[in-house]
Short mmCIF file of C-alpha atoms and ligand atoms in Angstrom, two decimals:
data_model
loop_
_atom_site.label_atom_id
_atom_site.label_comp_id
_atom_site.label_asym_id
_atom_site.label_seq_id
_atom_site.Cartn_x
_atom_site.Cartn_y
_atom_site.Cartn_z
CA MET A 13 10.86 -17.88 15.75
CA LYS A 14 8.20 -16.33 13.49
CA THR A 15 10.61 -17.23 10.50
CA ALA A 16 10.93 -20.76 11.68
CA ARG A 17 7.22 -21.22 11.91
CA SER A 18 6.42 -19.98 8.77
CA LEU A 19 9.26 -21.89 7.06
CA ILE A 20 7.68 -25.20 8.68
CA GLY A 21 4.37 -24.27 7.00
CA LEU A 22 6.12 -23.57 3.90
CA SER A 23 7.75 -26.95 3.45
CA LEU A 24 4.64 -28.66 4.12
CA VAL A 25 2.97 -26.76 1.54
CA VAL A 26 5.52 -27.36 -1.13
CA GLN A 27 5.80 -30.99 -0.02
CA VAL A 28 2.06 -31.45 -0.60
CA CYS A 29 1.96 -29.32 -3.57
CA VAL A 30 4.83 -31.18 -5.45
CA GLU A 31 2.42 -34.15 -5.92
CA VAL A 32 -0.47 -32.05 -7.03
CA VAL A 33 -0.69 -30.29 -10.48
CA GLY A 34 -1.75 -26.95 -10.40
CA CYS A 35 -1.47 -26.32 -6.71
CA SER A 36 0.23 -23.25 -5.37
CA ALA A 37 2.14 -22.53 -2.30
CA ASP A 38 -0.18 -19.86 -1.25
CA THR A 39 2.49 -19.34 1.65
CA PRO A 40 2.95 -16.45 4.04
CA ALA A 41 3.48 -13.37 1.98
CA VAL A 42 7.17 -12.48 1.97
CA ASN A 43 6.52 -8.77 1.71
CA THR A 44 9.02 -8.24 -1.19
CA GLU A 45 8.25 -4.97 -2.87
CA LEU A 46 8.17 -5.68 -6.73
CA PRO A 47 10.15 -3.57 -8.51
CA LEU A 48 8.58 -1.49 -11.43
CA VAL A 49 10.90 -3.33 -13.90
CA PRO A 50 11.85 -6.90 -12.87
CA ASN A 51 15.43 -6.37 -12.75
CA SER A 52 16.27 -3.19 -11.03
CA GLN A 53 18.06 -1.77 -13.96
CA PRO A 54 17.88 -2.32 -17.83
CA LEU A 55 20.72 -3.64 -19.92
CA THR A 56 23.29 -1.03 -19.99
CA ASP A 57 23.63 0.87 -23.38
CA THR A 58 27.29 1.10 -24.04
CA ASP A 59 26.77 3.29 -27.29
CA PRO A 60 26.82 6.94 -27.31
CA ASP A 61 24.86 7.09 -30.65
CA PRO A 62 21.23 8.04 -29.76
CA ASP A 63 20.05 5.79 -32.67
CA THR A 64 22.01 2.91 -31.70
CA VAL A 65 21.51 0.75 -28.43
CA ALA A 66 24.40 -1.59 -28.01
CA VAL A 67 24.34 -4.16 -24.98
CA ARG A 68 26.58 -6.86 -23.56
CA LEU A 69 24.34 -9.88 -22.63
CA VAL A 70 25.76 -13.20 -20.82
CA ALA A 71 24.05 -16.32 -20.22
CA ALA A 72 25.43 -17.92 -17.08
CA GLU A 73 24.87 -20.24 -13.79
CA GLY A 74 23.77 -18.49 -10.82
CA LYS A 75 21.94 -18.55 -7.64
CA GLN A 76 18.54 -17.25 -6.77
CA ARG A 77 16.63 -17.21 -3.44
CA TYR A 78 12.90 -18.11 -4.25
CA LEU A 79 12.25 -19.25 -0.47
CA PRO A 80 13.51 -17.03 2.58
CA ASP A 81 16.00 -19.72 3.40
CA GLY A 82 17.56 -21.78 0.69
CA ARG A 83 18.80 -20.93 -2.60
CA ALA A 84 18.32 -22.63 -5.97
CA ASP A 85 20.86 -23.03 -8.57
CA VAL A 86 19.46 -21.41 -11.87
CA TRP A 87 20.63 -20.44 -15.08
CA GLY A 88 20.00 -16.80 -16.06
CA TYR A 89 21.06 -13.72 -17.85
CA ARG A 90 23.33 -11.20 -16.44
CA ASP A 91 24.56 -7.61 -17.89
CA GLY A 92 28.01 -7.96 -19.32
CA ALA A 93 28.59 -4.34 -19.36
CA LEU A 94 28.53 -4.17 -15.47
CA PRO A 95 31.55 -6.47 -14.57
CA LYS A 96 30.08 -7.25 -11.14
CA SER A 97 26.59 -7.87 -12.30
CA GLU A 98 24.97 -11.24 -11.25
CA VAL A 99 22.66 -13.39 -12.77
CA ARG A 100 19.05 -12.74 -11.87
CA VAL A 101 15.79 -14.28 -12.97
CA PRO A 102 14.19 -12.66 -14.69
CA GLY A 103 17.17 -11.37 -16.59
CA PRO A 104 17.73 -7.64 -17.20
CA MET A 105 15.12 -6.22 -19.23
CA LEU A 106 16.12 -4.96 -22.70
CA GLU A 107 14.60 -1.24 -23.15
CA VAL A 108 14.82 0.54 -26.31
CA GLU A 109 13.02 3.40 -28.43
CA GLN A 110 11.25 2.06 -31.53
CA GLY A 111 13.44 2.74 -34.51
CA GLN A 112 16.48 2.35 -32.74
CA LYS A 113 19.25 0.02 -34.02
CA VAL A 114 20.01 -2.82 -31.31
CA ILE A 115 23.22 -4.66 -31.01
CA VAL A 116 23.54 -7.42 -28.55
CA HIS A 117 27.02 -8.98 -27.79
CA PHE A 118 25.98 -12.20 -26.46
CA THR A 119 28.20 -14.47 -24.65
CA ASN A 120 27.40 -18.18 -23.53
CA GLU A 121 28.83 -18.81 -20.09
CA LEU A 122 26.63 -21.90 -19.46
CA PRO A 123 27.99 -25.51 -19.85
CA GLU A 124 25.71 -26.20 -22.92
CA THR A 125 24.89 -24.57 -26.23
CA THR A 126 22.24 -22.10 -26.35
CA THR A 127 20.70 -19.25 -28.61
CA VAL A 128 18.73 -15.98 -27.90
CA HIS A 129 15.46 -15.64 -29.51
CA TRP A 130 13.77 -12.18 -29.55
CA HIS A 131 10.19 -13.34 -29.13
CA GLY A 132 7.65 -11.13 -30.99
CA LEU A 133 10.38 -8.70 -32.42
CA ARG A 134 10.34 -8.62 -36.29
CA VAL A 135 13.96 -9.24 -36.73
CA PRO A 136 15.80 -10.27 -39.83
CA ASN A 137 16.23 -13.82 -39.84
CA HIS A 138 19.82 -14.17 -38.97
CA ALA A 139 19.16 -12.43 -35.64
CA ASP A 140 16.17 -14.87 -34.79
CA GLY A 141 18.24 -17.07 -32.62
CA THR A 142 16.89 -20.40 -33.69
CA PRO A 143 19.16 -23.32 -34.65
CA SER A 144 17.52 -22.80 -38.28
CA ALA A 145 18.74 -19.23 -38.58
CA GLN A 146 22.27 -19.68 -37.04
CA VAL A 147 24.80 -22.02 -35.47
CA GLU A 148 24.18 -22.61 -31.70
CA VAL A 149 26.67 -20.68 -29.31
CA ALA A 150 28.92 -23.11 -27.79
CA PRO A 151 30.10 -22.66 -24.09
CA GLY A 152 32.53 -19.98 -23.80
CA GLU A 153 31.44 -18.50 -27.38
CA SER A 154 29.86 -15.33 -28.51
CA PHE A 155 27.30 -14.14 -31.04
CA ASP A 156 26.05 -10.77 -32.23
CA TYR A 157 22.56 -9.92 -32.97
CA GLU A 158 21.59 -7.18 -34.92
CA PHE A 159 18.08 -5.55 -35.50
CA VAL A 160 16.09 -2.45 -35.65
CA ALA A 161 13.21 -2.21 -33.04
CA LYS A 162 10.52 -2.07 -35.61
CA ASP A 163 7.35 -2.08 -33.34
CA ALA A 164 6.61 -0.45 -30.03
CA GLY A 165 5.21 -3.06 -27.31
CA THR A 166 6.31 -5.47 -24.82
CA PHE A 167 8.21 -8.71 -25.98
CA TRP A 168 10.72 -11.03 -24.28
CA TYR A 169 13.94 -12.86 -24.91
CA HIS A 170 14.66 -16.42 -24.41
CA PRO A 171 16.97 -19.43 -25.85
CA HIS A 172 15.61 -21.57 -28.61
CA VAL A 173 17.66 -24.79 -27.57
CA HIS A 174 16.39 -27.20 -25.28
CA SER A 175 14.12 -24.38 -24.42
CA ASP A 176 11.97 -26.63 -21.87
CA VAL A 177 14.89 -27.10 -19.74
CA GLN A 178 16.78 -23.57 -20.30
CA ILE A 179 13.83 -21.41 -19.92
CA GLU A 180 12.68 -23.35 -16.76
CA ARG A 181 15.96 -22.94 -15.35
CA GLY A 182 15.66 -19.24 -15.46
CA LEU A 183 16.71 -17.93 -18.90
CA TYR A 184 14.03 -15.28 -19.80
CA ALA A 185 13.77 -11.42 -19.65
CA PRO A 186 11.35 -8.93 -20.90
CA ILE A 187 11.95 -6.27 -23.67
CA VAL A 188 10.14 -2.93 -23.73
CA VAL A 189 9.96 -1.04 -27.10
CA HIS A 190 8.88 2.53 -26.10
CA GLY A 191 7.09 4.89 -28.58
CA ASP A 192 3.68 4.29 -28.69
CA ALA A 193 0.55 6.88 -28.25
CA LEU A 194 0.40 6.33 -24.80
CA GLU A 195 3.76 7.12 -23.65
CA ASP A 196 3.41 10.90 -23.51
CA ILE A 197 0.58 10.78 -21.55
CA PRO A 198 1.46 12.37 -18.17
CA ASP A 199 -1.75 10.93 -16.37
CA ILE A 200 -0.36 7.55 -16.19
CA SER A 201 1.75 7.75 -13.28
CA ALA A 202 3.72 4.16 -13.59
CA ASP A 203 4.67 1.98 -16.25
CA ARG A 204 5.16 -1.52 -14.73
CA MET A 205 6.36 -4.88 -16.20
CA PHE A 206 5.17 -8.20 -14.70
CA VAL A 207 6.79 -11.33 -15.83
CA LEU A 208 4.73 -14.42 -14.95
CA ASP A 209 6.14 -17.60 -14.25
CA ASP A 210 5.92 -20.67 -12.17
CA ILE A 211 8.55 -23.04 -11.06
CA LYS A 212 8.58 -26.39 -9.27
CA LEU A 213 10.48 -25.96 -6.14
CA ASN A 214 11.73 -28.77 -3.64
CA ALA A 215 11.09 -27.98 0.19
CA ASP A 216 14.84 -26.77 0.60
CA GLY A 217 14.34 -23.98 -2.04
CA SER A 218 16.20 -25.80 -4.86
CA LEU A 219 14.70 -26.14 -8.42
CA ALA A 220 13.04 -29.79 -8.88
CA GLN A 221 15.04 -31.26 -11.93
CA ASP A 222 13.05 -34.13 -12.63
CA THR A 223 10.60 -34.17 -15.62
CA THR A 224 7.46 -36.41 -15.03
CA GLN A 225 4.99 -37.84 -17.75
CA LEU A 226 2.63 -35.09 -16.47
CA ASP A 227 5.09 -32.54 -16.98
CA VAL A 228 5.29 -33.43 -20.57
CA MET A 229 1.83 -33.96 -21.08
CA LEU A 230 0.75 -30.40 -19.68
CA GLY A 231 3.98 -28.47 -19.90
CA ARG A 232 5.66 -28.52 -16.45
CA GLN A 233 3.42 -26.62 -13.96
CA GLY A 234 5.22 -25.60 -10.89
CA ASN A 235 4.03 -25.57 -7.28
CA VAL A 236 5.44 -21.72 -6.78
CA LEU A 237 3.97 -19.02 -8.83
CA LEU A 238 6.41 -16.03 -9.46
CA VAL A 239 5.84 -12.46 -10.74
CA ASN A 240 9.33 -10.99 -11.50
CA GLY A 241 10.83 -13.85 -9.86
CA VAL A 242 8.93 -13.11 -6.72
CA ARG A 243 6.53 -15.09 -4.80
CA ASN A 244 3.66 -13.26 -3.27
CA GLY A 245 5.13 -9.81 -3.81
CA ARG A 246 3.81 -6.57 -3.15
CA ILE A 247 3.39 -3.35 -5.07
CA ARG A 248 2.54 0.17 -3.82
CA ALA A 249 0.65 2.67 -5.85
CA LYS A 250 -0.85 5.97 -5.44
CA ALA A 251 -4.86 6.32 -4.54
CA GLY A 252 -6.58 7.57 -7.57
CA THR A 253 -3.92 7.38 -10.17
CA ARG A 254 -3.83 5.45 -13.42
CA GLU A 255 -1.13 2.77 -14.21
CA ARG A 256 0.02 0.83 -17.14
CA TRP A 257 0.76 -2.94 -16.51
CA ARG A 258 2.61 -5.03 -19.01
CA PHE A 259 2.47 -8.86 -18.63
CA VAL A 260 4.58 -11.68 -20.15
CA ASN A 261 3.75 -15.15 -19.64
CA VAL A 262 7.18 -17.12 -19.67
CA ALA A 263 5.96 -20.27 -17.98
CA ASN A 264 6.56 -23.69 -19.74
CA GLY A 265 2.87 -24.81 -19.63
CA ARG A 266 0.95 -22.89 -17.21
CA TYR A 267 -2.00 -20.54 -18.56
CA PHE A 268 -2.64 -17.47 -16.40
CA ASN A 269 -6.16 -16.17 -16.20
CA LEU A 270 -5.91 -12.88 -14.33
CA ARG A 271 -8.68 -11.32 -12.14
CA LEU A 272 -8.54 -8.12 -10.07
CA PRO A 273 -11.60 -8.85 -7.70
CA GLY A 274 -13.87 -5.86 -7.62
CA GLN A 275 -12.40 -4.22 -10.96
CA LYS A 276 -12.78 -5.03 -14.49
CA LEU A 277 -9.66 -5.31 -16.42
CA ARG A 278 -9.07 -2.77 -19.09
CA ILE A 279 -7.07 -4.34 -21.97
CA ILE A 280 -5.35 -1.91 -24.05
CA GLY A 281 -2.49 -3.81 -25.72
CA TRP A 282 -1.24 -7.41 -26.75
CA ASP A 283 1.63 -9.05 -28.59
CA GLY A 284 1.80 -6.44 -31.31
CA GLY A 285 1.54 -3.24 -29.31
CA LEU A 286 -1.49 -1.00 -28.26
CA LEU A 287 -4.93 -2.10 -29.65
CA ALA A 288 -6.92 0.38 -31.71
CA GLU A 289 -9.83 -0.31 -29.61
CA PRO A 290 -9.43 -1.17 -25.88
CA TYR A 291 -11.74 -3.53 -24.12
CA GLU A 292 -13.07 -4.51 -20.68
CA ALA A 293 -13.23 -7.83 -19.39
CA LYS A 294 -13.66 -9.42 -16.05
CA SER A 295 -10.82 -11.72 -16.37
CA LEU A 296 -7.79 -12.17 -19.13
CA LEU A 297 -6.33 -15.38 -20.10
CA ILE A 298 -2.66 -15.30 -20.95
CA VAL A 299 -1.21 -18.31 -22.70
CA PRO A 300 2.51 -19.22 -22.53
CA GLY A 301 4.44 -16.69 -24.75
CA GLU A 302 1.72 -14.07 -24.89
CA ARG A 303 1.82 -10.51 -23.66
CA TYR A 304 -0.97 -8.25 -22.65
CA GLU A 305 -1.17 -4.63 -21.26
CA LEU A 306 -3.71 -2.99 -18.89
CA LEU A 307 -4.48 0.24 -18.04
CA VAL A 308 -5.44 0.06 -14.23
CA ASP A 309 -7.45 2.53 -11.96
CA ILE A 310 -5.79 2.51 -8.61
CA PRO A 311 -8.65 2.37 -6.00
CA ASP A 312 -9.23 5.92 -4.49
CA ALA A 313 -9.20 4.72 -0.83
CA GLN A 314 -5.77 4.85 0.82
CA GLY A 315 -4.77 1.76 2.89
CA SER A 316 -6.89 -0.60 0.86
CA ALA A 317 -5.34 -3.71 -0.54
CA ALA A 318 -6.05 -5.52 -3.63
CA ARG A 319 -4.99 -9.11 -4.74
CA LEU A 320 -4.19 -9.78 -8.42
CA GLN A 321 -5.30 -13.41 -8.80
CA THR A 322 -5.08 -15.96 -11.44
CA ILE A 323 -8.06 -18.30 -11.57
CA TYR A 324 -8.94 -21.38 -13.29
CA TYR A 325 -8.91 -21.99 -16.78
CA ASP A 326 -9.98 -25.71 -18.15
CA ARG A 327 -7.01 -26.18 -20.84
CA GLY A 328 -7.46 -29.87 -20.93
CA HIS A 329 -6.74 -33.37 -19.40
CA GLU A 330 -8.63 -32.76 -16.49
CA ILE A 331 -6.39 -29.99 -15.07
CA PRO A 332 -7.61 -29.66 -11.43
CA ASP A 333 -8.83 -26.59 -10.14
CA PRO A 334 -6.83 -25.11 -7.21
CA GLY A 335 -9.07 -22.14 -6.55
CA PRO A 336 -7.69 -18.62 -7.15
CA GLN A 337 -4.35 -17.95 -6.52
CA THR A 338 -2.63 -14.71 -5.61
CA LEU A 339 -0.18 -13.28 -7.82
CA PHE A 340 0.79 -10.17 -5.93
CA THR A 341 -0.77 -7.68 -3.56
CA LEU A 342 -1.61 -3.97 -4.24
CA ASP A 343 -1.31 -1.52 -1.58
CA VAL A 344 -2.74 1.58 -2.00
CA ALA A 345 -0.95 4.85 -0.74
CA ALA A 346 -2.28 8.03 0.24
CA SER A 347 -2.31 10.66 -2.56
CA ASP A 348 -4.49 13.48 -3.60
CA ALA A 349 -4.41 12.61 -7.31
CA THR A 350 -7.23 12.52 -9.73
CA ARG A 351 -7.38 10.93 -12.89
CA ALA A 352 -8.04 12.55 -15.87
CA MET A 353 -10.31 11.55 -18.99
CA LEU A 354 -9.31 8.41 -20.54
CA PRO A 355 -6.62 9.16 -23.54
CA ASP A 356 -8.22 9.12 -26.88
CA ALA A 357 -5.03 7.99 -28.52
CA TRP A 358 -4.41 4.18 -28.96
CA GLY A 359 -2.81 1.91 -31.42
CA THR A 360 -3.44 1.94 -35.26
CA ALA A 361 -5.96 -0.48 -36.82
CA VAL A 362 -4.71 -3.73 -38.21
CA GLU A 363 -4.49 -3.44 -42.10
CA LEU A 364 -4.27 -6.70 -43.89
CA ASP A 365 -6.10 -7.61 -46.93
CA VAL A 366 -6.70 -11.34 -47.58
CA PRO A 367 -7.00 -12.00 -51.37
CA GLN A 368 -9.85 -14.22 -52.42
CA ASP A 369 -7.37 -16.75 -53.79
CA ALA A 370 -5.10 -16.57 -50.85
CA ARG A 371 -3.37 -19.98 -50.23
CA GLU A 372 -4.62 -21.67 -46.78
CA ARG A 373 -2.25 -24.19 -45.27
CA SER A 374 -3.44 -26.74 -42.77
CA PHE A 375 -1.95 -27.71 -39.55
CA GLU A 376 -3.09 -30.40 -37.54
CA LEU A 377 -1.77 -30.62 -34.12
CA SER A 378 -1.94 -33.97 -32.17
CA GLU A 379 -0.45 -35.69 -29.37
CA GLN A 380 0.11 -39.40 -28.61
CA MET A 381 0.27 -41.37 -25.66
CA PRO A 382 2.92 -44.36 -26.36
CA GLU A 383 1.41 -47.65 -25.51
CA GLY A 384 2.19 -48.91 -22.18
CA GLY A 385 3.07 -45.63 -20.62
CA GLY A 386 5.98 -43.13 -20.86
CA PHE A 387 6.27 -39.72 -22.41
CA ALA A 388 3.61 -38.34 -24.79
CA THR A 389 4.73 -37.04 -28.35
CA PHE A 390 3.41 -34.23 -30.16
CA GLN A 391 2.85 -33.89 -33.83
CA ILE A 392 2.25 -31.19 -36.48
CA ASN A 393 0.10 -32.89 -39.55
CA GLY A 394 1.23 -36.36 -38.08
CA HIS A 395 5.08 -35.65 -37.95
CA ALA A 396 7.22 -34.92 -35.07
CA PHE A 397 9.74 -32.01 -35.80
CA PRO A 398 12.34 -32.00 -37.55
CA ASP A 399 10.34 -34.33 -39.72
CA VAL A 400 7.45 -32.01 -40.27
CA PRO A 401 7.54 -31.08 -43.92
CA VAL A 402 8.77 -27.59 -44.44
CA VAL A 403 6.36 -24.92 -45.38
CA GLU A 404 7.52 -22.80 -48.50
CA GLY A 405 6.41 -19.41 -49.25
CA ARG A 406 7.63 -16.10 -50.62
CA THR A 407 7.77 -12.80 -49.17
CA GLY A 408 5.11 -10.37 -50.03
CA GLN A 409 2.31 -13.22 -50.04
CA VAL A 410 -0.64 -13.25 -47.82
CA GLU A 411 -1.52 -16.68 -46.75
CA VAL A 412 -3.98 -18.30 -44.15
CA PHE A 413 -3.02 -20.64 -41.50
CA ARG A 414 -5.81 -23.16 -40.55
CA ILE A 415 -4.94 -24.64 -37.36
CA TYR A 416 -6.95 -27.65 -36.33
CA ASN A 417 -6.15 -28.70 -32.67
CA HIS A 418 -6.93 -32.59 -32.88
CA SER A 419 -6.23 -33.21 -29.07
CA GLU A 420 -7.57 -33.04 -25.77
CA MET A 421 -5.80 -29.85 -24.53
CA ASP A 422 -5.09 -26.43 -25.64
CA HIS A 423 -2.16 -25.35 -27.48
CA PRO A 424 -0.52 -21.83 -27.70
CA PHE A 425 0.45 -21.42 -31.15
CA HIS A 426 3.63 -19.24 -32.04
CA LEU A 427 4.96 -17.91 -35.22
CA HIS A 428 8.25 -16.47 -35.52
CA GLY A 429 9.42 -13.21 -37.39
CA MET A 430 5.75 -11.82 -38.28
CA PHE A 431 2.55 -10.68 -36.77
CA PHE A 432 -0.78 -12.30 -38.03
CA ARG A 433 -4.34 -11.52 -37.48
CA VAL A 434 -6.73 -13.95 -36.19
CA LEU A 435 -9.55 -14.40 -38.70
CA ASP A 436 -11.86 -16.85 -36.90
CA LEU A 437 -12.23 -19.59 -34.22
CA ASP A 438 -14.54 -22.31 -35.34
CA GLY A 439 -15.82 -20.10 -37.93
CA GLU A 440 -16.66 -17.17 -35.71
CA ALA A 441 -14.77 -13.85 -36.03
CA PRO A 442 -12.89 -12.85 -32.66
CA ALA A 443 -14.41 -10.01 -30.69
CA HIS A 444 -11.24 -7.93 -30.64
CA ASP A 445 -8.80 -7.12 -33.25
CA GLY A 446 -4.83 -6.67 -33.01
CA TRP A 447 -1.65 -8.04 -34.21
CA LYS A 448 -0.81 -11.33 -32.44
CA ASP A 449 2.23 -13.75 -32.72
CA THR A 450 1.10 -16.31 -30.04
CA VAL A 451 -2.60 -17.53 -30.01
CA ASN A 452 -4.17 -20.09 -27.99
CA VAL A 453 -5.84 -22.89 -29.94
CA PRO A 454 -8.36 -24.62 -27.64
CA GLN A 455 -8.83 -28.29 -27.55
CA GLU A 456 -10.98 -29.83 -30.76
CA SER A 457 -11.21 -26.39 -32.49
CA THR A 458 -10.18 -24.70 -35.63
CA LEU A 459 -8.23 -21.36 -35.30
CA ARG A 460 -7.36 -19.56 -38.68
CA PHE A 461 -5.13 -16.38 -39.20
CA ALA A 462 -3.82 -14.50 -41.84
CA VAL A 463 -0.19 -13.34 -42.31
CA ARG A 464 1.95 -11.52 -44.73
CA TYR A 465 5.41 -13.04 -45.28
CA GLU A 466 7.89 -10.27 -44.55
CA GLU A 467 11.51 -11.26 -44.31
CA PRO A 468 13.05 -14.05 -46.22
CA GLY A 469 14.64 -16.96 -44.26
CA ARG A 470 13.75 -19.89 -42.19
CA TRP A 471 11.15 -19.07 -39.80
CA MET A 472 9.59 -21.32 -36.78
CA TYR A 473 6.24 -22.16 -35.70
CA HIS A 474 5.31 -24.24 -32.65
CA CYS A 475 3.49 -24.57 -29.72
CA HIS A 476 4.69 -22.50 -26.85
CA ILE A 477 4.27 -25.34 -24.35
CA LEU A 478 7.83 -25.99 -24.31
CA GLU A 479 7.73 -29.50 -23.48
CA HIS A 480 5.53 -29.90 -26.65
CA ALA A 481 7.71 -27.67 -28.93
CA ASP A 482 10.78 -29.74 -27.90
CA ARG A 483 8.95 -33.19 -28.38
CA GLY A 484 7.83 -32.66 -31.81
CA MET A 485 5.04 -29.86 -32.12
CA MET A 486 7.17 -27.39 -34.04
CA GLY A 487 7.62 -26.71 -37.89
CA GLU A 488 9.47 -24.55 -40.42
CA LEU A 489 8.28 -21.88 -42.64
CA LYS A 490 10.79 -21.23 -45.36
CA LEU A 491 10.44 -17.75 -46.94
CA LEU A 492 12.19 -16.96 -50.34
CA PRO A 493 12.59 -13.30 -51.64
CA ASP A 494 9.68 -12.53 -54.21
CA ASP A 495 11.95 -12.09 -57.47
CA GLU A 496 9.25 -10.84 -59.49
CA ASN A 497 8.89 -7.71 -57.59
CA THR A 498 12.74 -6.95 -57.19
CA GLU A 499 14.30 -5.39 -60.19
CU1 C2O B 519 9.04 -17.61 -27.46
CU2 C2O B 519 10.00 -20.09 -30.82
O1 C2O B 519 9.34 -18.95 -29.06
CU1 CU B 520 1.28 -27.61 -26.92
#
């Protein structure tokens, strides 16, 4: 009886919500305990050598239960080293130590070509997983990715072919590179990964496959919010302890604006790892592609429950405000733990000098609605990828990207292969400093960042709203080796 009732309620919500962008199915809690890591087990390391991690990764079709009753056909990843493993969304986490060599034997069991991009990892160009850097992996074929995990932090992997469709269907998974200053601190009682997404579900629990004009304009916003593939999940934490929470936003278009009512958020890291100076904020905006890390003080009172919410952020085109939406519930379990002082070991400060005569490159982001309706198109400097002129540079150079967002909505800008340092937004220096690879460029504003070109090759930069990237808002940075400095 009870199940039947909640299901009816749910299908109503879903049906109504399908019409409304930004609406959530804040449906009866399913009481699913969220695991510490999204997929119960990270990818299996098949190499006994402690300096090398070798994994088998498979992309394949599968099923996932997003609603209590009803299964969705998804595309996802599974651990190829475990013969019986099943596709899960998110896919299995890649967990490695800083400095380890990583070999990924990847096999494509999907009905179309794909690649794997290691978002945020500073990999050699041949391992970057874009169609500029490799031949797409055809159905039934394999490809080996090889790189060294240079930086500790939180990253993720996903395809770079038809990404608006492939990622939406479930091809994404988190990456943790261990080895930063916080890892040896015994006072941190849990290290959790939260992968944020939203999906457009039909009332029967299947994924909606249509793409509307609005989906293209805003990036497809779903009617169901997911954390680690679970809707309205719960976590249990011990009263009086302190936890490390890592977040990745893998949504096609949704901006998450986190809030923990009654608490300030202590932000300790983002894309490039731990910050040299953590800071506190009432809410935390995470745009598609970005990662953030928090150090959270679990309330002292056992039995209390707190909700992690996402609240409204105006990213343009009059996106409606659905009110606060719950991502998961935190249940506080009894414990006599007490917190020690905050650690004093954090990340290292960003070092990047921008020479006076550093070259500045201008990128104007724009959008166009075709006359008489239809799907919007997106441009960089007036051109749609692949017609955006290639930017050429040399390794070792420091250059400035000046990004002018000449449109009525925000765009999250991502650069492959290197971290950058934000210099200013509309002329004002940012309040906090740290390495980034994805940054929000608000509507009608200009953001500048500095970057040192590192590895030769063909690196993509693009908007991380996937419908925009796939419809033109992408370009290529071609780096040639700096011959003068090589003898
Ligand atoms: Cu997360 Cu080019 O992408
Ligand atoms: Cu965009």
